[in-house]
C-alpha positions as a Python dict, from the first residue, in 0.01 Angstrom:
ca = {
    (1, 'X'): (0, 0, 0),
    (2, 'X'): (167, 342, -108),
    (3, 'X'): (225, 600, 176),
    (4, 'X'): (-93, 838, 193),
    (5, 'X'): (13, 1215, 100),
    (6, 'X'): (-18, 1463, 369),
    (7, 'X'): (-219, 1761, 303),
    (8, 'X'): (139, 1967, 411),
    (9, 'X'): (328, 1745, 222),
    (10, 'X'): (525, 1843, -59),
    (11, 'X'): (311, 1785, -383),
    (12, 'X'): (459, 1473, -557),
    (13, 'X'): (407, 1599, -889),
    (14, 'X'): (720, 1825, -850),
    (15, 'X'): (565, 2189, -842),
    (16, 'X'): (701, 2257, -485),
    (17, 'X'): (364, 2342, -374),
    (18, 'X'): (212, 2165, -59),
    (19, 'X'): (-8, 1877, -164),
    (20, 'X'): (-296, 2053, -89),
    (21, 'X'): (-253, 2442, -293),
    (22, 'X'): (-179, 2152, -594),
    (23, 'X'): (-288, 1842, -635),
    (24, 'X'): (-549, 1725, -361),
    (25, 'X'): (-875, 1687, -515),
    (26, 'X'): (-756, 1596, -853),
    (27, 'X'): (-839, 1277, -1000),
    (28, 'X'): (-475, 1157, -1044),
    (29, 'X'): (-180, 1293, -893),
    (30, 'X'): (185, 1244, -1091),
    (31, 'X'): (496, 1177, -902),
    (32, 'X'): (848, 1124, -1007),
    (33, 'X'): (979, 1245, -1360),
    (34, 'X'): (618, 1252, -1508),
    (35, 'X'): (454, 1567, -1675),
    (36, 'X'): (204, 1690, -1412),
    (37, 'X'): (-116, 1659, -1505),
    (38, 'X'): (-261, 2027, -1536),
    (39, 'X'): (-630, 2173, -1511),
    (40, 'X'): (-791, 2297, -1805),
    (41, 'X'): (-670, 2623, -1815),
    (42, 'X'): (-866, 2969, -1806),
    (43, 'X'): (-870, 3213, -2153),
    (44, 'X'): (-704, 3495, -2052),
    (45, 'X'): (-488, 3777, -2203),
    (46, 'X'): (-92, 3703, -2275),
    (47, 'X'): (102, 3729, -1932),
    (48, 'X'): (-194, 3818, -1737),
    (49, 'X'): (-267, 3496, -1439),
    (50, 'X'): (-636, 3436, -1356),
    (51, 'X'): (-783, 3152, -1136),
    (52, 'X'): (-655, 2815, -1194),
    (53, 'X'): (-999, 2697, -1153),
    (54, 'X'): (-1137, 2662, -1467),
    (55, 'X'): (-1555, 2632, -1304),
    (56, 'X'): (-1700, 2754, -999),
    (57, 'X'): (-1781, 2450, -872),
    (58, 'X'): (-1670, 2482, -497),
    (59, 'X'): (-1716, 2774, -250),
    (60, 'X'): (-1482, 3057, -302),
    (61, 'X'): (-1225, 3112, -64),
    (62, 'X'): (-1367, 3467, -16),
    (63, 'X'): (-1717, 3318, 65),
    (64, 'X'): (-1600, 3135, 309),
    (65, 'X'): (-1415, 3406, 502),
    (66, 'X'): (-1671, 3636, 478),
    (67, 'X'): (-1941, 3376, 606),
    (68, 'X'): (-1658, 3300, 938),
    (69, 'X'): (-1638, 3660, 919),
    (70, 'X'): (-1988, 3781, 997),
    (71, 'X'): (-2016, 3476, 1240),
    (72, 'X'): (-1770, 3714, 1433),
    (73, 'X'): (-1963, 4006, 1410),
    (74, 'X'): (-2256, 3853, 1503),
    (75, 'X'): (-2194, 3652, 1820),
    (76, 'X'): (-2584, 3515, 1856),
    (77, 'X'): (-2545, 3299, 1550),
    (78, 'X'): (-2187, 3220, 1611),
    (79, 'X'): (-2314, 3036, 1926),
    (80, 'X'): (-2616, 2890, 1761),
    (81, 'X'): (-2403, 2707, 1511),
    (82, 'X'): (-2157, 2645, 1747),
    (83, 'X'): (-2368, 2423, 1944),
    (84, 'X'): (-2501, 2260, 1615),
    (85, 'X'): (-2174, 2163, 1554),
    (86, 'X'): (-2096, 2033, 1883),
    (87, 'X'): (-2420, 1818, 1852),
    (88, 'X'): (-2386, 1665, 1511),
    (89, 'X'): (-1972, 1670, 1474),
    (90, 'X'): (-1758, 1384, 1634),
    (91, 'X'): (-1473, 1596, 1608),
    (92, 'X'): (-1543, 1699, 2061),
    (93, 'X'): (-1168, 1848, 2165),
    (94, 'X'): (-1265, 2128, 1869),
    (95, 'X'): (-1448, 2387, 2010),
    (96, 'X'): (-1622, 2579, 1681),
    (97, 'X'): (-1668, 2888, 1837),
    (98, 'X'): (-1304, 2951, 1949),
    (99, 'X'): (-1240, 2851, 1636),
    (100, 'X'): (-1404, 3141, 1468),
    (101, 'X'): (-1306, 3402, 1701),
    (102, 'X'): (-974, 3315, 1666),
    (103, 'X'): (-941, 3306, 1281),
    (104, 'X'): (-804, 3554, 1074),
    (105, 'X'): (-1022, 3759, 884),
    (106, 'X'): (-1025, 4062, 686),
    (107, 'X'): (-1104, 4303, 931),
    (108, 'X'): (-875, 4214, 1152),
    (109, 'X'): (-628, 4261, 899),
    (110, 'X'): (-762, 4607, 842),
    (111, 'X'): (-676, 4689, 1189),
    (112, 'X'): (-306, 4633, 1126),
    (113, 'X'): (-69, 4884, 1005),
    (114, 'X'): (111, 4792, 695),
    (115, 'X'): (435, 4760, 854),
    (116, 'X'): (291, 4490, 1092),
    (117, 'X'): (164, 4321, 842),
    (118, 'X'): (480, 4292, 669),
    (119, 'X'): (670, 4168, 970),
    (120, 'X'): (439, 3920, 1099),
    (121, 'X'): (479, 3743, 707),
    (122, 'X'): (851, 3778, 827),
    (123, 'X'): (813, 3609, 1150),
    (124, 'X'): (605, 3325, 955),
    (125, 'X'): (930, 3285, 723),
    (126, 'X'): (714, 3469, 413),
    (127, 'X'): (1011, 3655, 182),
    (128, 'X'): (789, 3972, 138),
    (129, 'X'): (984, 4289, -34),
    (130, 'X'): (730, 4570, -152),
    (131, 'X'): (929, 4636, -490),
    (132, 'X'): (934, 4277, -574),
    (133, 'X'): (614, 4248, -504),
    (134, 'X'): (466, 4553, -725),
    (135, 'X'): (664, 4375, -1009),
    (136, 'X'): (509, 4023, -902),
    (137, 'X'): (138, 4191, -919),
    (138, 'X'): (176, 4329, -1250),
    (139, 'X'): (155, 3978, -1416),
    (140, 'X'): (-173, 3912, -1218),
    (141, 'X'): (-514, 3994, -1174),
    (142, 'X'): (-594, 3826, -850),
    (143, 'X'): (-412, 3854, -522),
    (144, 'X'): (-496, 3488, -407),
    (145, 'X'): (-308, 3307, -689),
    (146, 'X'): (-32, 3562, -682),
    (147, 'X'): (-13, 3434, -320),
    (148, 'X'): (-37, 3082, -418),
    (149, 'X'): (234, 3141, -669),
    (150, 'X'): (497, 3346, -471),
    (151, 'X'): (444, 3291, -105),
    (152, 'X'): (246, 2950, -31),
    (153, 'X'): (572, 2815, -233),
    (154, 'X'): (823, 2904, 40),
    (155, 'X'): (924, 2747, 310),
    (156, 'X'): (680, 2917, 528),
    (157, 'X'): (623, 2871, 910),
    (158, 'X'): (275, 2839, 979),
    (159, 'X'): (17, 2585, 1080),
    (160, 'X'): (-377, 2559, 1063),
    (161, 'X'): (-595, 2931, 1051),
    (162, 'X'): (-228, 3108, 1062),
    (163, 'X'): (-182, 2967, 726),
    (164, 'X'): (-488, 3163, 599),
    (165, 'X'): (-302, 3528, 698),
    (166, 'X'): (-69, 3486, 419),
    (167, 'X'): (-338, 3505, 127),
    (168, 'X'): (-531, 3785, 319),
    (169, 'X'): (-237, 4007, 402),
    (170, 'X'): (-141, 3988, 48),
    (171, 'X'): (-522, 4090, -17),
    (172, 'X'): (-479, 4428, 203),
    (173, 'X'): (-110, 4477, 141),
    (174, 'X'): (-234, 4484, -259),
    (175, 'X'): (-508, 4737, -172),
    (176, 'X'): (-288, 4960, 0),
    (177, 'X'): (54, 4965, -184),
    (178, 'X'): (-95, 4953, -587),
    (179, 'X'): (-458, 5026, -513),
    (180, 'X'): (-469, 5142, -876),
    (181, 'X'): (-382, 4802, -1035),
    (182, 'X'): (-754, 4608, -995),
    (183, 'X'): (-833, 4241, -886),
    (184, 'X'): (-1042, 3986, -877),
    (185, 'X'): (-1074, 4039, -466),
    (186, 'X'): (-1155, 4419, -532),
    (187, 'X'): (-1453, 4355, -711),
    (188, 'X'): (-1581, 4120, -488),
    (189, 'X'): (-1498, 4376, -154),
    (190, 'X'): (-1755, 4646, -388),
    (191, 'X'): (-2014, 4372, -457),
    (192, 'X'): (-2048, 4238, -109),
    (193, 'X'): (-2006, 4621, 69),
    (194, 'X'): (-2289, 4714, -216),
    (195, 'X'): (-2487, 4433, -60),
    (196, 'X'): (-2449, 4545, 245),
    (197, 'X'): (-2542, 4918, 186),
    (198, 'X'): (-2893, 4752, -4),
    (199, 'X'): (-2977, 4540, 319),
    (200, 'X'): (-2913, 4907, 494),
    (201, 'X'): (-3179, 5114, 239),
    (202, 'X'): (-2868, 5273, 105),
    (203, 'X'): (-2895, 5289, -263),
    (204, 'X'): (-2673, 5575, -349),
    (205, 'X'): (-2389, 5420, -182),
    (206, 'X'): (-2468, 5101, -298),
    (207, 'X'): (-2521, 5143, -657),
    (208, 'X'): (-2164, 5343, -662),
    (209, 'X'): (-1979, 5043, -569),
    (210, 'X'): (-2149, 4864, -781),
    (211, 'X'): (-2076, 5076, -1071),
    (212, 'X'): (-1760, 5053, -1009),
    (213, 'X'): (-1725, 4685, -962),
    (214, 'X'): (-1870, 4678, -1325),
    (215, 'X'): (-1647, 4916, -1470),
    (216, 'X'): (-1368, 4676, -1298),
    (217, 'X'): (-1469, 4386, -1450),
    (218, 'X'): (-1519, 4485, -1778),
    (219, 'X'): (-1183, 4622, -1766),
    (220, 'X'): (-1049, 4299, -1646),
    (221, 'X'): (-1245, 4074, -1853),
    (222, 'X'): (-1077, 4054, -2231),
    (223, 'X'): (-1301, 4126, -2482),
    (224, 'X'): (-1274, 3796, -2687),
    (225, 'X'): (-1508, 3690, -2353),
    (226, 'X'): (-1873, 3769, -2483),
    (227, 'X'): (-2127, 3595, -2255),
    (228, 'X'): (-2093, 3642, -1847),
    (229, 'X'): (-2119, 3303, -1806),
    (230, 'X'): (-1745, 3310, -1942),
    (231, 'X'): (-1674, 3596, -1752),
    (232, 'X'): (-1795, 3373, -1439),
    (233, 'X'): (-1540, 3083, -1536),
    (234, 'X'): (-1276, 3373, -1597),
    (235, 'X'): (-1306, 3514, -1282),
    (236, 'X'): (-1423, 3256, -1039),
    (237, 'X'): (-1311, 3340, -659),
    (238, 'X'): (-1589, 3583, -673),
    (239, 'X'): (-1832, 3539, -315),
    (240, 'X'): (-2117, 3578, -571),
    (241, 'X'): (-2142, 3462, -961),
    (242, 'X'): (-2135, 3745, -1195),
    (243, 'X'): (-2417, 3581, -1391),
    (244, 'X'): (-2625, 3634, -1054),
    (245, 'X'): (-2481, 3978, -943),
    (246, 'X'): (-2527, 4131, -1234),
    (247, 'X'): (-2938, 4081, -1301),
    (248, 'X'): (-2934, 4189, -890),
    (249, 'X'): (-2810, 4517, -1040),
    (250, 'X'): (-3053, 4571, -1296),
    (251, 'X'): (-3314, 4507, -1011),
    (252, 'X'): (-3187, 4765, -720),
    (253, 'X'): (-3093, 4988, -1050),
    (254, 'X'): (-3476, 4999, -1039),
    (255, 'X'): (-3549, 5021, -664),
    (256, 'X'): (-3290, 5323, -656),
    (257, 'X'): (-3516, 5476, -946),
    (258, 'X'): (-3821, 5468, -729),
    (259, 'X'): (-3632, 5763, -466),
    (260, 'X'): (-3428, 5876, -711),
    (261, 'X'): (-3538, 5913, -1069),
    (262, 'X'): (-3195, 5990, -1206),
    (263, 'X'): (-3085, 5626, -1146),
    (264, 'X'): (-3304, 5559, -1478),
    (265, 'X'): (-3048, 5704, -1658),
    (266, 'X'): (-2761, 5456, -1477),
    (267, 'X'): (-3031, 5166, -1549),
    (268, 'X'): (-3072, 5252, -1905),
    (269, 'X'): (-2669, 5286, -1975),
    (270, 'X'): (-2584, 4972, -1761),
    (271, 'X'): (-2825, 4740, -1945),
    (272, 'X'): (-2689, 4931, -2292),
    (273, 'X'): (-2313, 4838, -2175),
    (274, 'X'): (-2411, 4476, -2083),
    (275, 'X'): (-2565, 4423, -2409),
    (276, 'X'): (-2244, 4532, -2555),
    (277, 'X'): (-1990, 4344, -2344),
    (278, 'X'): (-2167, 4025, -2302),
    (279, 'X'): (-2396, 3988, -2606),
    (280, 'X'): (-2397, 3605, -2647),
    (281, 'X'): (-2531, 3641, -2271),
    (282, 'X'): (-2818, 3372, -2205),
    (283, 'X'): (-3121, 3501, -2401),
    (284, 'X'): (-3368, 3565, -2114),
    (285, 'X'): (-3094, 3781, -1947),
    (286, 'X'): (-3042, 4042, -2286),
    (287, 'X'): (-3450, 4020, -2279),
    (288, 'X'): (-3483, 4136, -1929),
    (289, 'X'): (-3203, 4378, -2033),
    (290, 'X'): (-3431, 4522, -2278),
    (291, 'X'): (-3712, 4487, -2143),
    (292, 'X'): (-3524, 4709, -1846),
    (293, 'X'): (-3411, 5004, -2038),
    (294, 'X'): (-3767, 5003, -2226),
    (295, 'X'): (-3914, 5075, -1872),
    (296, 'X'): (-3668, 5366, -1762),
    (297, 'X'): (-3696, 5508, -2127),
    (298, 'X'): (-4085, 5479, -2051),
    (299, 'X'): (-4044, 5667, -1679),
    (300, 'X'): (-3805, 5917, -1852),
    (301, 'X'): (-4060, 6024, -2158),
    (302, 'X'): (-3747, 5925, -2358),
    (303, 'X'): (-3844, 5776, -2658),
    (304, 'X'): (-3571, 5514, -2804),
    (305, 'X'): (-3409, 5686, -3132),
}
């Protein structure tokens, strides 16, 4: 019987990644002087690295730390789960709720000065160098697999929820050193804050990030991609599908219109853009589209030319 792999093993196949930010969950694993087997990689623009995922079949990374996330900030459902999982898990010397509180998340990175951040990857054996890491960023669009590239392939010091500080401090530390180069992560930070403003009755807000997480992706998307169901496989660490998100706009588009009438001139250009940059879209979504910038034309007295 061959020796089972350890999750922070070295990856057999030879990448020099640990087994499991390679080859754990693939249906065959190479060792020795094989050719890896690789996923079916992403279309993408020359030089530019997207998500080695090729379909968003499992829960984002970002969904997941924003769901342990809001557990913390809301400590009533934290300890309702928590004694869920105490009833139902066998796994008794883990205590779920310490867990949780004692996770790193993105707020708690927020609340650390750059500097900090920078030594505590130091103290955790992370090689971290802001020039070298501005030139590192300029071949990527998403933080997470310029961490997996770079920094989860050193000889790092960490074990269990320490190892998740690398990928978010490289998160902030890309937001605050070269917040004019976009990602992947920044468009989902404006969809999910957008979210929340909605939930809050705050469309203005709202509807800006969302405009700009729009203009983000279209910028990051290349234009050979024509349907967002593309732009979804492109760009698939997002918490929610673009395919979803971006009907959800159209809607609140609308429910902004009804306080402010001057959003029916957003709705009208949004659904005009969409049309453009995704026009082999699934048909009901360019009908609903349409059908959307009809109505604000209609509210507006604008008649189409």
């Amino acid at each position: 019987m061959s020796k089972k792999i350890g999750r922070n093993d070295l990856c057999p196949c030879g990448s020099g990644k640990k087994y499991k930010h390679c080859c754990l969950g693939r249906s065959k694993v190479v060792t020795g002087n094989q050719t890896p087997t690789k996923q079916t990689p992403i279309k993408q623009t020359p030089i530019i690295q997207a998500s080695p995922k090729s379909e968003k079949s499992d829960i984002s990374m970002l969904a997941i730390m924003r769901f342990e996330q809001k557990l913390q900030e809301k400590p009533e459902g934290l300890e309702q789960i928590s004694k869920q999982f105490e009833e139902y898990s066998d796994l008794k010397d883990i205590s779920f709720k310490d867990f949780i509180l004692e996770s790193w998340n993105f707020n708690k990175l927020k609340k650390m000065g750059t500097s900090e951040i920078i030594e505590k990857l130091k103290s955790m054996n992370v090689d971290f160098e802001i020039e070298r890491f501005k030139e590192q960023a300029q071949n990527y669009i998403s933080a997470i697999q310029l961490a997996e590239d770079h920094y989860y392939t050193q000889n790092f010091q960490a074990q269990g929820k320490d190892e998740d500080f690398i990928w978010l401090a490289i998160i902030e530390l890309w937001k605050r050193i070269i917040p004019e180069k976009y990602n992947m992560e920044m468009i989902d930070d404006l969809i999910q804050d957008g979210y929340d403003d909605i939930e809050n009755q705050n469309y203005k807000d709202g509807m800006e990030k969302w405009e700009k997480a729009w203009n983000i992706i279209v910028n990051i998307v290349p234009s050979h991609i024509k349907s967002v169901t593309d732009a979804d496989k492109f760009i698939p660490v997002l918490t929610q599908c673009i395919f979803n998100w971006c009907q959800d706009f159209e809607m609140e588009l609308a429910n902004a219109a009804l306080e402010d009438a001057s959003f029916h001139q957003k709705r009208i250009k949004y659904c005009q853009d969409f049309r453009r940059v995704f026009p082999y879209s699934d048909k009901s979504i360019i009908k609903n589209m349409l059908k959307a910038e009809a109505e604000s034309r209609a509210e507006l007295g604008i008649l189409k030319q």
